[in-house]
Coordinates of C-alpha atoms and ligand atoms in Angstrom, one line a residue:
M1 CA 23.2 -22.3 -24.8
S2 CA 25.6 -19.2 -22.7
K3 CA 23.6 -18.3 -19.7
V4 CA 21.2 -14.7 -20.5
F5 CA 21.5 -12.5 -16.6
R6 CA 19.7 -9.9 -15.9
R7 CA 19.4 -7.0 -13.5
V8 CA 16.5 -4.9 -12.7
S9 CA 17.9 -1.2 -13.0
V10 CA 17.4 2.3 -10.9
C11 CA 16.9 4.9 -11.8
C12 CA 19.2 8.5 -10.6
F13 CA 18.2 11.3 -10.4
S14 CA 21.8 13.9 -10.2
A15 CA 24.5 15.8 -10.3
S16 CA 27.7 14.3 -11.6
D17 CA 30.5 15.9 -8.8
S18 CA 34.1 15.6 -10.9
S19 CA 35.4 14.6 -7.2
A20 CA 33.2 11.7 -7.6
H21 CA 33.5 11.3 -3.9
A22 CA 29.6 11.9 -3.8
G23 CA 26.7 13.0 -6.7
M24 CA 26.1 10.9 -10.0
Q25 CA 29.8 9.8 -9.0
A26 CA 28.6 7.7 -6.0
D27 CA 25.0 6.9 -6.7
L28 CA 26.3 4.7 -9.6
R29 CA 29.3 2.9 -8.1
T30 CA 26.6 1.9 -4.9
L31 CA 24.6 0.4 -7.2
S32 CA 26.9 -1.3 -8.9
D33 CA 28.5 -2.6 -5.9
L34 CA 24.7 -4.1 -5.0
A35 CA 24.3 -6.0 -8.2
V36 CA 21.9 -3.5 -9.8
H37 CA 21.9 -2.0 -12.8
G38 CA 22.2 2.4 -12.3
C39 CA 20.7 4.7 -15.0
S40 CA 21.1 7.7 -15.4
V41 CA 19.2 11.6 -15.4
V42 CA 21.9 13.9 -14.5
T43 CA 20.5 17.4 -13.0
A44 CA 23.6 19.6 -13.0
I45 CA 27.9 19.6 -13.0
T46 CA 29.5 20.5 -10.4
A47 CA 33.4 21.1 -10.7
Q48 CA 34.3 19.9 -6.8
N49 CA 37.0 18.2 -5.3
S50 CA 37.0 17.0 -1.6
Q51 CA 37.4 20.9 -0.4
R52 CA 35.5 22.8 -2.4
L53 CA 32.6 23.4 -4.9
L54 CA 33.5 25.7 -7.7
Q55 CA 30.8 25.2 -10.3
C56 CA 27.1 24.0 -10.2
S57 CA 25.8 24.3 -13.8
A58 CA 22.0 22.6 -13.5
S59 CA 20.8 20.4 -16.9
D60 CA 18.3 22.6 -19.1
Q61 CA 15.0 21.2 -19.0
A62 CA 15.0 20.0 -22.2
S63 CA 18.1 17.2 -21.6
L64 CA 16.8 16.2 -18.6
I65 CA 13.6 15.0 -19.6
A66 CA 15.3 13.1 -23.1
Q67 CA 18.0 11.5 -20.2
W68 CA 14.6 10.4 -18.6
Q69 CA 12.4 9.6 -21.4
S70 CA 15.4 7.3 -22.7
V71 CA 16.0 5.4 -20.5
A72 CA 12.0 5.1 -18.8
Q73 CA 10.6 3.6 -22.4
D74 CA 13.5 0.9 -22.5
L75 CA 15.4 0.3 -18.5
K76 CA 12.0 0.4 -17.4
P77 CA 13.3 1.2 -13.4
V78 CA 12.2 -0.1 -11.0
A79 CA 13.1 2.9 -8.6
C80 CA 14.6 6.0 -8.8
K81 CA 16.7 8.3 -6.4
V82 CA 16.1 12.0 -7.2
G83 CA 19.5 13.5 -5.1
L84 CA 20.3 17.7 -6.1
L85 CA 18.0 19.2 -8.8
A86 CA 19.7 22.3 -9.6
N87 CA 16.9 24.7 -9.5
S88 CA 13.2 25.2 -8.2
D89 CA 12.0 24.0 -12.4
Q90 CA 13.9 21.0 -12.2
V91 CA 11.9 20.1 -8.6
K92 CA 8.4 21.3 -10.9
T93 CA 9.8 18.7 -14.2
L94 CA 10.5 15.7 -11.6
A95 CA 7.1 16.2 -9.8
T96 CA 5.8 15.8 -13.2
I97 CA 7.7 12.7 -14.1
A98 CA 7.3 10.6 -11.0
G99 CA 3.6 12.1 -10.8
Q100 CA 3.4 9.9 -14.4
Y101 CA 5.5 6.8 -14.2
S102 CA 4.9 4.3 -11.5
A103 CA 8.4 2.9 -9.4
V104 CA 9.0 3.0 -5.6
W105 CA 10.9 7.1 -6.0
I106 CA 12.5 7.6 -3.1
A107 CA 14.6 11.3 -2.5
D108 CA 17.4 13.2 -0.9
P109 CA 16.8 16.3 -0.6
V110 CA 19.9 17.8 -0.9
L111 CA 19.8 21.3 0.3
Q112 CA 23.2 21.8 0.7
S113 CA 27.3 20.2 -0.6
S114 CA 29.3 18.9 2.3
T115 CA 31.5 20.9 0.6
G116 CA 29.2 23.8 2.0
H117 CA 27.7 25.2 -1.3
N118 CA 23.6 26.3 -0.8
F119 CA 20.7 25.4 -2.9
H120 CA 18.1 26.4 -0.3
S121 CA 16.0 28.9 -1.4
P122 CA 12.2 30.0 -0.9
D123 CA 11.3 29.2 -3.6
F124 CA 12.9 25.9 -4.5
I125 CA 11.8 25.4 -0.8
A126 CA 8.1 25.9 -2.3
A127 CA 8.8 23.8 -5.6
Y128 CA 9.7 20.8 -3.8
K129 CA 6.0 20.3 -1.1
Q130 CA 4.8 19.9 -5.1
L131 CA 7.1 16.7 -5.7
L132 CA 6.4 15.8 -2.1
P133 CA 3.2 13.6 -2.2
Q134 CA 5.0 11.5 -5.5
L135 CA 7.2 10.3 -2.9
D136 CA 7.5 7.4 -0.8
L137 CA 10.6 7.9 0.5
I138 CA 12.2 11.4 1.7
T139 CA 15.6 11.2 3.4
P140 CA 15.9 14.5 4.8
N141 CA 19.3 15.0 7.4
I142 CA 18.1 17.5 10.5
P143 CA 19.0 20.7 8.4
E144 CA 17.2 19.6 5.7
A145 CA 14.1 17.9 7.2
A146 CA 14.0 21.9 9.2
A147 CA 14.0 23.8 5.8
L148 CA 11.3 21.9 4.3
T149 CA 8.9 22.2 7.7
G150 CA 9.9 25.8 8.4
Q151 CA 10.1 24.0 12.0
P152 CA 13.6 24.2 14.6
I153 CA 14.7 20.5 15.1
N154 CA 16.5 20.8 18.5
S155 CA 14.9 17.3 20.1
A156 CA 13.8 13.6 19.7
E157 CA 10.5 15.4 19.8
D158 CA 10.8 17.7 16.8
V159 CA 12.4 14.9 14.9
I160 CA 9.2 12.5 15.0
C161 CA 6.8 16.2 14.6
A162 CA 9.0 16.8 11.3
A163 CA 8.5 13.5 9.9
K164 CA 4.7 13.2 10.8
Q165 CA 4.6 16.9 8.9
L166 CA 5.7 15.7 6.3
Q167 CA 4.5 12.6 5.7
R168 CA 0.5 14.9 6.8
Q169 CA 2.4 16.8 2.8
G170 CA 1.4 13.5 1.1
V171 CA 5.4 11.3 1.4
G172 CA 4.9 7.5 1.9
A173 CA 7.9 7.6 4.0
V174 CA 10.0 9.8 5.9
L175 CA 13.4 8.8 7.1
I176 CA 15.4 11.7 9.5
K177 CA 18.6 11.2 10.0
G178 CA 21.4 12.7 12.1
G179 CA 19.7 12.4 15.5
H180 CA 23.9 12.6 16.7
A181 CA 23.4 16.1 16.6
I182 CA 20.8 16.4 19.0
G183 CA 22.5 17.5 22.5
G184 CA 25.6 15.6 20.3
G185 CA 25.1 12.2 21.8
T186 CA 27.2 9.3 21.2
R187 CA 25.4 7.3 19.4
S188 CA 24.7 7.6 15.9
Q189 CA 20.2 7.9 15.2
D190 CA 18.2 8.1 12.1
Y191 CA 14.1 7.9 12.8
F192 CA 12.0 6.3 10.2
Y193 CA 8.1 7.2 10.0
S194 CA 5.6 5.8 7.8
P195 CA 2.2 4.7 8.8
D196 CA 2.6 1.4 10.0
K197 CA 6.0 1.5 11.1
Q198 CA 7.4 4.1 13.2
F199 CA 11.8 3.5 14.7
W200 CA 15.0 4.5 15.6
L201 CA 17.5 2.8 14.4
S202 CA 20.9 3.3 16.5
S203 CA 24.5 2.4 17.0
P204 CA 27.7 4.0 18.8
R205 CA 28.2 6.8 16.4
Q206 CA 31.5 7.0 14.4
A207 CA 33.9 9.6 14.5
A208 CA 34.9 9.1 10.9
A209 CA 36.8 11.5 8.7
N210 CA 36.4 9.8 5.0
N211 CA 32.7 10.4 5.2
R212 CA 31.7 12.4 2.2
G213 CA 28.9 10.8 0.2
T214 CA 27.2 9.4 2.8
G215 CA 23.4 10.8 2.4
C216 CA 24.1 9.9 -1.6
V217 CA 24.8 6.4 -0.9
M218 CA 22.4 5.8 1.5
A219 CA 18.9 6.5 -0.7
S220 CA 20.9 4.6 -3.7
A221 CA 21.4 1.9 -1.5
I222 CA 17.9 1.8 -0.2
A223 CA 16.8 2.3 -4.0
A224 CA 19.2 -1.4 -4.4
F225 CA 17.3 -3.2 -1.7
I226 CA 13.9 -2.6 -2.6
S227 CA 14.7 -3.1 -6.1
L228 CA 16.1 -6.1 -4.8
G229 CA 12.5 -7.0 -3.3
K230 CA 13.1 -6.0 0.9
S231 CA 10.3 -4.1 2.7
M232 CA 11.4 -0.2 2.8
A233 CA 11.6 -1.2 6.4
D234 CA 14.5 -4.0 5.8
A235 CA 16.0 -1.9 3.2
V236 CA 16.4 0.9 5.3
V237 CA 18.1 -1.6 7.7
L238 CA 20.2 -2.8 5.4
A239 CA 21.2 0.9 4.4
Y240 CA 21.9 2.5 7.2
A241 CA 24.1 -0.5 7.8
Y242 CA 25.8 -0.6 4.4
V243 CA 27.0 2.9 5.1
Q244 CA 28.2 1.9 8.1
Q245 CA 29.9 -0.2 7.1
G246 CA 31.0 2.1 4.4
L247 CA 32.4 5.0 7.1
R248 CA 34.0 2.1 8.8
A249 CA 36.3 2.2 5.7
G250 CA 36.5 5.0 4.2
Y251 CA 39.6 6.4 2.4
A252 CA 41.3 9.7 1.5
V253 CA 42.4 10.1 -2.0
G254 CA 42.5 14.3 -1.6
Q255 CA 43.7 16.7 0.4
G256 CA 39.9 16.8 2.6
A257 CA 37.6 14.3 3.8
G258 CA 37.5 11.8 1.5
P259 CA 34.7 9.3 0.3
V260 CA 32.6 6.2 1.8
L261 CA 33.5 2.7 0.8
N262 CA 30.8 0.3 -1.2
G263 CA 32.3 -2.5 0.3
G264 CA 28.9 -4.7 -0.8
W265 CA 26.1 -7.0 0.9
P266 CA 26.6 -5.5 4.8
K267 CA 28.5 -8.9 6.9
A268 CA 29.5 -7.6 10.0
L269 CA 26.5 -7.4 12.8
S270 CA 28.5 -4.5 14.2
D271 CA 27.4 -2.6 11.5
Y272 CA 23.8 -3.4 11.7
P273 CA 21.3 -0.6 13.4
E274 CA 19.2 -1.1 16.8
V275 CA 16.0 -0.4 16.2
S276 CA 13.9 0.8 18.6
E277 CA 10.9 2.5 19.8
Q278 CA 12.8 4.3 22.4
A279 CA 14.4 7.4 21.5
D280 CA 16.5 7.8 24.3
Y281 CA 16.8 4.1 23.4
V282 CA 21.3 2.8 24.9
S283 CA 22.3 -0.7 24.7
P284 CA 21.0 -3.6 27.7
S285 CA 22.9 -5.7 29.3
P286 CA 22.5 -9.3 27.8
F287 CA 19.9 -11.2 28.9
A288 CA 21.0 -14.1 30.6
S289 CA 23.1 -16.6 28.4
C290 CA 21.9 -20.6 27.0
D291 CA 25.5 -21.9 27.8
T292 CA 26.1 -22.9 24.6
D293 CA 26.0 -21.6 20.7
S294 CA 24.1 -24.5 19.2
L295 CA 20.9 -25.4 21.1
G296 CA 20.6 -28.5 18.8
L297 CA 17.6 -30.1 18.1
Y298 CA 14.6 -27.6 19.4
P299 CA 10.8 -29.1 19.6
V300 CA 8.2 -27.0 20.0
I301 CA 5.7 -29.1 21.3
D302 CA 1.8 -28.0 22.7
S303 CA 1.3 -30.3 26.0
I304 CA 2.6 -32.1 29.1
D305 CA 2.8 -35.3 27.6
W306 CA 4.3 -34.5 25.1
L307 CA 6.8 -32.3 27.2
K308 CA 7.7 -35.5 28.9
K309 CA 8.0 -37.8 25.5
L310 CA 10.6 -36.3 24.6
L311 CA 12.7 -35.1 27.9
A312 CA 12.7 -38.7 27.9
A313 CA 13.9 -39.1 24.1
G314 CA 16.5 -37.0 25.1
V315 CA 15.7 -34.1 23.6
S316 CA 17.7 -31.3 25.8
T317 CA 15.9 -27.5 24.0
I318 CA 12.6 -27.5 24.1
Q319 CA 9.6 -24.9 23.8
L320 CA 5.7 -25.0 25.4
R321 CA 3.0 -23.5 23.1
I322 CA 0.2 -23.5 24.2
K323 CA -2.4 -21.5 22.6
N324 CA -5.7 -23.5 24.2
L325 CA -5.7 -22.9 27.7
Q326 CA -6.4 -20.2 30.3
G327 CA -6.2 -19.6 34.0
Q328 CA -5.8 -21.6 36.0
A329 CA -5.1 -25.2 33.8
L330 CA -2.4 -22.9 31.7
S331 CA -0.8 -21.7 35.5
E332 CA -1.0 -25.3 36.6
T333 CA 0.1 -26.5 33.1
L334 CA 3.1 -24.2 33.3
N335 CA 4.0 -25.2 36.7
L336 CA 3.9 -28.8 36.2
A337 CA 5.8 -28.5 32.8
I338 CA 9.0 -26.0 34.2
Q339 CA 9.2 -28.4 36.8
L340 CA 9.9 -31.0 34.5
G341 CA 12.5 -28.9 32.9
R342 CA 14.2 -28.3 35.8
E343 CA 14.1 -32.0 36.9
Y344 CA 15.8 -33.4 32.7
K345 CA 17.8 -30.2 33.6
A346 CA 16.0 -29.0 29.6
R347 CA 16.0 -26.1 28.6
L348 CA 12.5 -25.6 28.5
F349 CA 11.1 -22.5 26.7
I350 CA 7.8 -21.0 27.2
N351 CA 5.7 -19.4 24.5
D352 CA 4.0 -16.5 24.4
H353 CA 3.2 -16.2 28.3
W354 CA 5.6 -14.5 29.9
Q355 CA 4.3 -13.2 33.1
L356 CA 3.5 -16.6 34.3
A357 CA 6.9 -17.4 33.1
L358 CA 8.0 -14.6 35.2
Q359 CA 6.0 -15.3 38.0
L360 CA 7.0 -19.7 37.7
K361 CA 10.4 -18.5 37.0
A362 CA 11.1 -20.3 34.4
Y363 CA 14.6 -21.0 32.8
G364 CA 13.1 -19.7 29.5
V365 CA 10.5 -17.2 27.3
H366 CA 9.9 -17.5 23.9
L367 CA 8.4 -14.4 22.0
G368 CA 7.0 -12.6 18.8
Q369 CA 7.7 -9.5 17.1
E370 CA 3.7 -8.0 18.8
D371 CA 4.8 -9.5 22.2
I372 CA 8.2 -7.4 22.0
G373 CA 6.5 -4.4 22.0
S374 CA 4.0 -5.2 25.0
A375 CA 6.2 -7.0 27.1
D376 CA 7.7 -5.9 30.1
I377 CA 11.1 -7.7 28.9
N378 CA 13.2 -5.6 31.6
A379 CA 11.5 -7.6 33.9
L380 CA 12.5 -10.5 32.5
R381 CA 16.0 -9.6 31.7
A382 CA 16.1 -8.7 35.4
A383 CA 14.6 -12.0 36.3
G384 CA 18.0 -14.0 34.8
I385 CA 15.0 -15.5 32.7
R386 CA 16.2 -16.5 28.7
L387 CA 14.1 -14.5 25.9
G388 CA 13.9 -16.0 22.3
V389 CA 12.8 -14.0 19.4
S390 CA 11.4 -14.8 16.8
T391 CA 12.1 -12.4 13.4
H392 CA 11.3 -12.7 9.5
S393 CA 13.2 -10.3 8.7
E394 CA 16.2 -7.5 8.2
Y395 CA 14.1 -5.1 10.2
E396 CA 13.0 -8.0 13.0
W397 CA 15.7 -9.5 13.6
A398 CA 17.2 -5.4 14.5
R399 CA 14.8 -4.6 16.7
A400 CA 15.0 -8.2 18.6
H401 CA 19.0 -7.1 18.5
A402 CA 18.5 -4.0 20.0
L403 CA 17.0 -6.6 23.4
R404 CA 20.3 -8.0 23.3
P405 CA 18.3 -11.7 23.7
S406 CA 19.6 -15.3 24.7
Y407 CA 19.1 -16.7 21.0
I408 CA 17.0 -15.5 17.9
A409 CA 15.2 -17.8 15.5
L410 CA 14.8 -16.8 12.0
G411 CA 11.3 -18.4 10.0
A412 CA 9.9 -19.6 8.2
V413 CA 13.1 -21.9 6.4
F414 CA 9.8 -23.5 4.3
A415 CA 6.0 -23.3 4.0
T416 CA 4.2 -24.7 7.3
Q417 CA 0.8 -26.1 8.0
T418 CA 1.2 -25.2 11.5
K419 CA 0.4 -21.3 11.3
P420 CA 0.3 -18.7 8.9
A421 CA 4.3 -17.3 8.8
Q422 CA 5.7 -15.5 6.4
V423 CA 8.2 -17.6 4.2
I424 CA 12.4 -16.2 3.8
G425 CA 13.3 -19.3 2.3
L426 CA 17.2 -20.7 2.4
D427 CA 18.7 -18.1 0.7
N428 CA 17.8 -16.0 3.7
L429 CA 18.5 -18.3 6.0
Q430 CA 22.2 -18.6 3.9
C431 CA 22.7 -14.6 5.3
W432 CA 21.7 -14.2 8.2
A433 CA 22.1 -17.4 10.0
P434 CA 26.4 -16.3 9.8
L435 CA 25.6 -12.7 10.4
L436 CA 23.5 -13.7 13.6
Q437 CA 25.6 -16.3 14.7
Q438 CA 28.7 -13.2 15.0
R439 CA 26.1 -12.7 18.2
Y440 CA 23.4 -14.7 19.0
P441 CA 22.4 -18.1 19.5
V442 CA 20.2 -18.7 16.4
T443 CA 17.4 -21.4 15.5
A444 CA 15.8 -21.9 11.7
I445 CA 12.2 -22.6 11.6
G446 CA 8.9 -23.8 9.7
G447 CA 8.4 -26.7 7.3
I448 CA 11.9 -28.4 8.4
N449 CA 11.7 -32.5 8.1
A450 CA 14.6 -35.4 8.4
S451 CA 14.4 -34.6 4.2
N452 CA 15.4 -30.9 4.2
I453 CA 17.4 -30.4 7.4
A454 CA 20.4 -30.7 5.7
A455 CA 19.8 -27.9 3.7
V456 CA 19.4 -25.9 6.5
L457 CA 22.5 -27.1 8.4
A458 CA 24.0 -26.1 5.6
S459 CA 23.7 -22.3 6.2
G460 CA 25.9 -22.8 9.6
V461 CA 22.3 -22.1 12.0
R462 CA 23.4 -25.2 14.8
S463 CA 19.7 -25.6 16.5
V464 CA 16.2 -26.5 14.1
A465 CA 12.9 -25.7 16.2
V466 CA 9.9 -28.6 14.1
V467 CA 6.2 -29.4 15.4
T468 CA 4.8 -31.6 12.5
A469 CA 8.4 -33.6 12.0
I470 CA 7.9 -34.5 15.4
T471 CA 4.6 -35.1 16.3
Q472 CA 3.3 -36.0 13.0
A473 CA 5.7 -38.8 12.3
A474 CA 4.4 -42.3 12.1
C475 CA 6.4 -43.1 15.3
Y476 CA 7.6 -40.0 16.9
R477 CA 11.0 -42.0 18.8
Q478 CA 12.3 -42.9 15.3
A479 CA 12.0 -39.4 14.2
T480 CA 13.4 -37.6 16.8
Q481 CA 16.8 -39.8 16.8
Q482 CA 16.5 -39.9 13.4
L483 CA 16.7 -35.8 13.5
L484 CA 19.4 -35.9 16.2
Q485 CA 21.8 -38.4 14.6
Q486 CA 21.2 -35.9 11.3
M487 CA 22.1 -33.1 13.7
A488 CA 25.2 -34.7 15.0
Q489 CA 26.3 -36.2 12.0
A490 CA 26.2 -31.8 10.3
Ligands
LIG1 C1 12.0 -21.5 18.2 C2 10.3 -20.5 17.7 N1 10.6 -20.2 16.8 C3 10.0 -18.9 16.4 C4 8.6 -19.1 16.9 C5 7.4 -18.3 16.6 O1 6.4 -17.7 17.8 P1 5.5 -16.4 17.5 O2 6.1 -15.0 16.9 O3 5.4 -15.9 19.3 O4 4.6 -17.5 16.8 P2 3.4 -18.0 17.8 O5 4.5 -19.5 18.1 O6 2.9 -17.1 19.6 O7 2.5 -18.8 17.6 C6 7.9 -20.2 17.5 N2 7.5 -20.3 19.2 N3 9.8 -21.1 18.3
3NM2 C1 5.6 -22.0 15.5 C2 6.6 -21.6 14.0 N1 7.0 -19.9 14.0 C3 7.1 -20.1 12.9 C4 7.9 -18.8 12.4 O1 8.0 -18.7 11.2 O2 7.8 -18.1 13.3 S1 6.7 -21.5 12.2 C5 6.3 -22.2 13.1 C6 5.9 -23.4 12.4 C7 6.9 -24.5 12.4 O3 6.2 -25.6 12.6 P1 6.4 -26.8 11.4 O4 7.3 -27.6 12.6 O5 5.8 -27.9 11.5 O6 6.7 -26.7 10.3
MG3 MG1 4.2 -16.8 20.2

């Protein structure tokens, strides 16, 4: 029997662009490129090319509704992407449809085409406010955010205010694109705002000649990544990289600017954004290096006793993860550990306790996502201490990447009994490890032991962090030697 392949579908409400640089054609191309089935509700037929928009004929309401009903009943899209709506009646119809159909609704509010046509009128903006409460995400550029909020946007603070204002009007999350327009900066900067996460996405600005359709491609790519199971923040990070990759390889086809390329799942780390809570983020100098791309077997242990045993067994990268000591007992333990690490010339990372690590001049610290928000990262960097960061998603490793750490940890690869942890699986490890290893040593962690380490190493990671595979083994020495051997043979 032949295998049945299924794809999820995303419905695009957008206008046909006869040049196929933007609009429905760019939306469907993006979805297909990312292995998602795109279906369509054509809101208008535009006659345009790379230089000008000549005509825009709106679909009538009956056609809009019939197109939608035909795809909704059968294809059951999991996400809907709204692009150009041709008039305020269409906006009101969309508000009704979105209110009745449960999916992830993402709108890129096209108020002006890049060839100069203006769709923005007071009644259109008023109608758009009815659509806002039905949207999970809106992705305006700065002029569109200013038009929708009625407020000028001239600074990073204005961008944040506009995002908050749109969110107060009922949108789930807001992505304001094009922060480089503020003060003519050299970095491309977008701002993401949701009730639980707020961050800037930035990268060096590309002077791309062929940049048509970026808004359509960005919103469609977000819809695609969400329909493939990514969270909103991860989808935004991936879509940003997808557009940067597309801008780098955009091509000319007519007399004017050509479209961005649809180049598949983004694979170059340099296309991914640096994610930061700081509006004035600039790439910092890197943390001190671990002097190797391969951290090897990396036991994570919780006592001096274990530290002594494993250093003696030949382990050269190790982490002290102490959760149950405080005050003098903690500082004495860390001090002793740091001395032992020096004696054995080991790479000893201290988990969590960054102030003591700084004070005691540790080789390195390992921090989680919560810790990197509160630790004095600049002081650690300036002291020459190495930094490792835990990550479990695209958003988290893009946030770690912004700090230029000494290594990045990816986990939990498998379910673990050691602590509650998000499981990423081998698929994500296989995708992320080669990407992050373009710049950082990477270690995999979570549920790894002698029986599954081969599959982990097949992802290309050159380091594996373990707790119970050693600490709960019948014979820790044998378990350590076996893991060291398996790593050496990979
Ligand atoms: C190598 C390595 N990777 C991940 C972690 C987890 O660190 P963190 O997120 O800080 O959680 P706790 O270990 O503090 O529970 C780690 N320790 N080591
Ligand atoms: C400490 C830790 N951090 C993880 C993460 O995903 O960040 S998983 C984990 C526990 C690893 O223990 P074991 O090897 O026993 O599964
Ligand atoms: Mg920690």
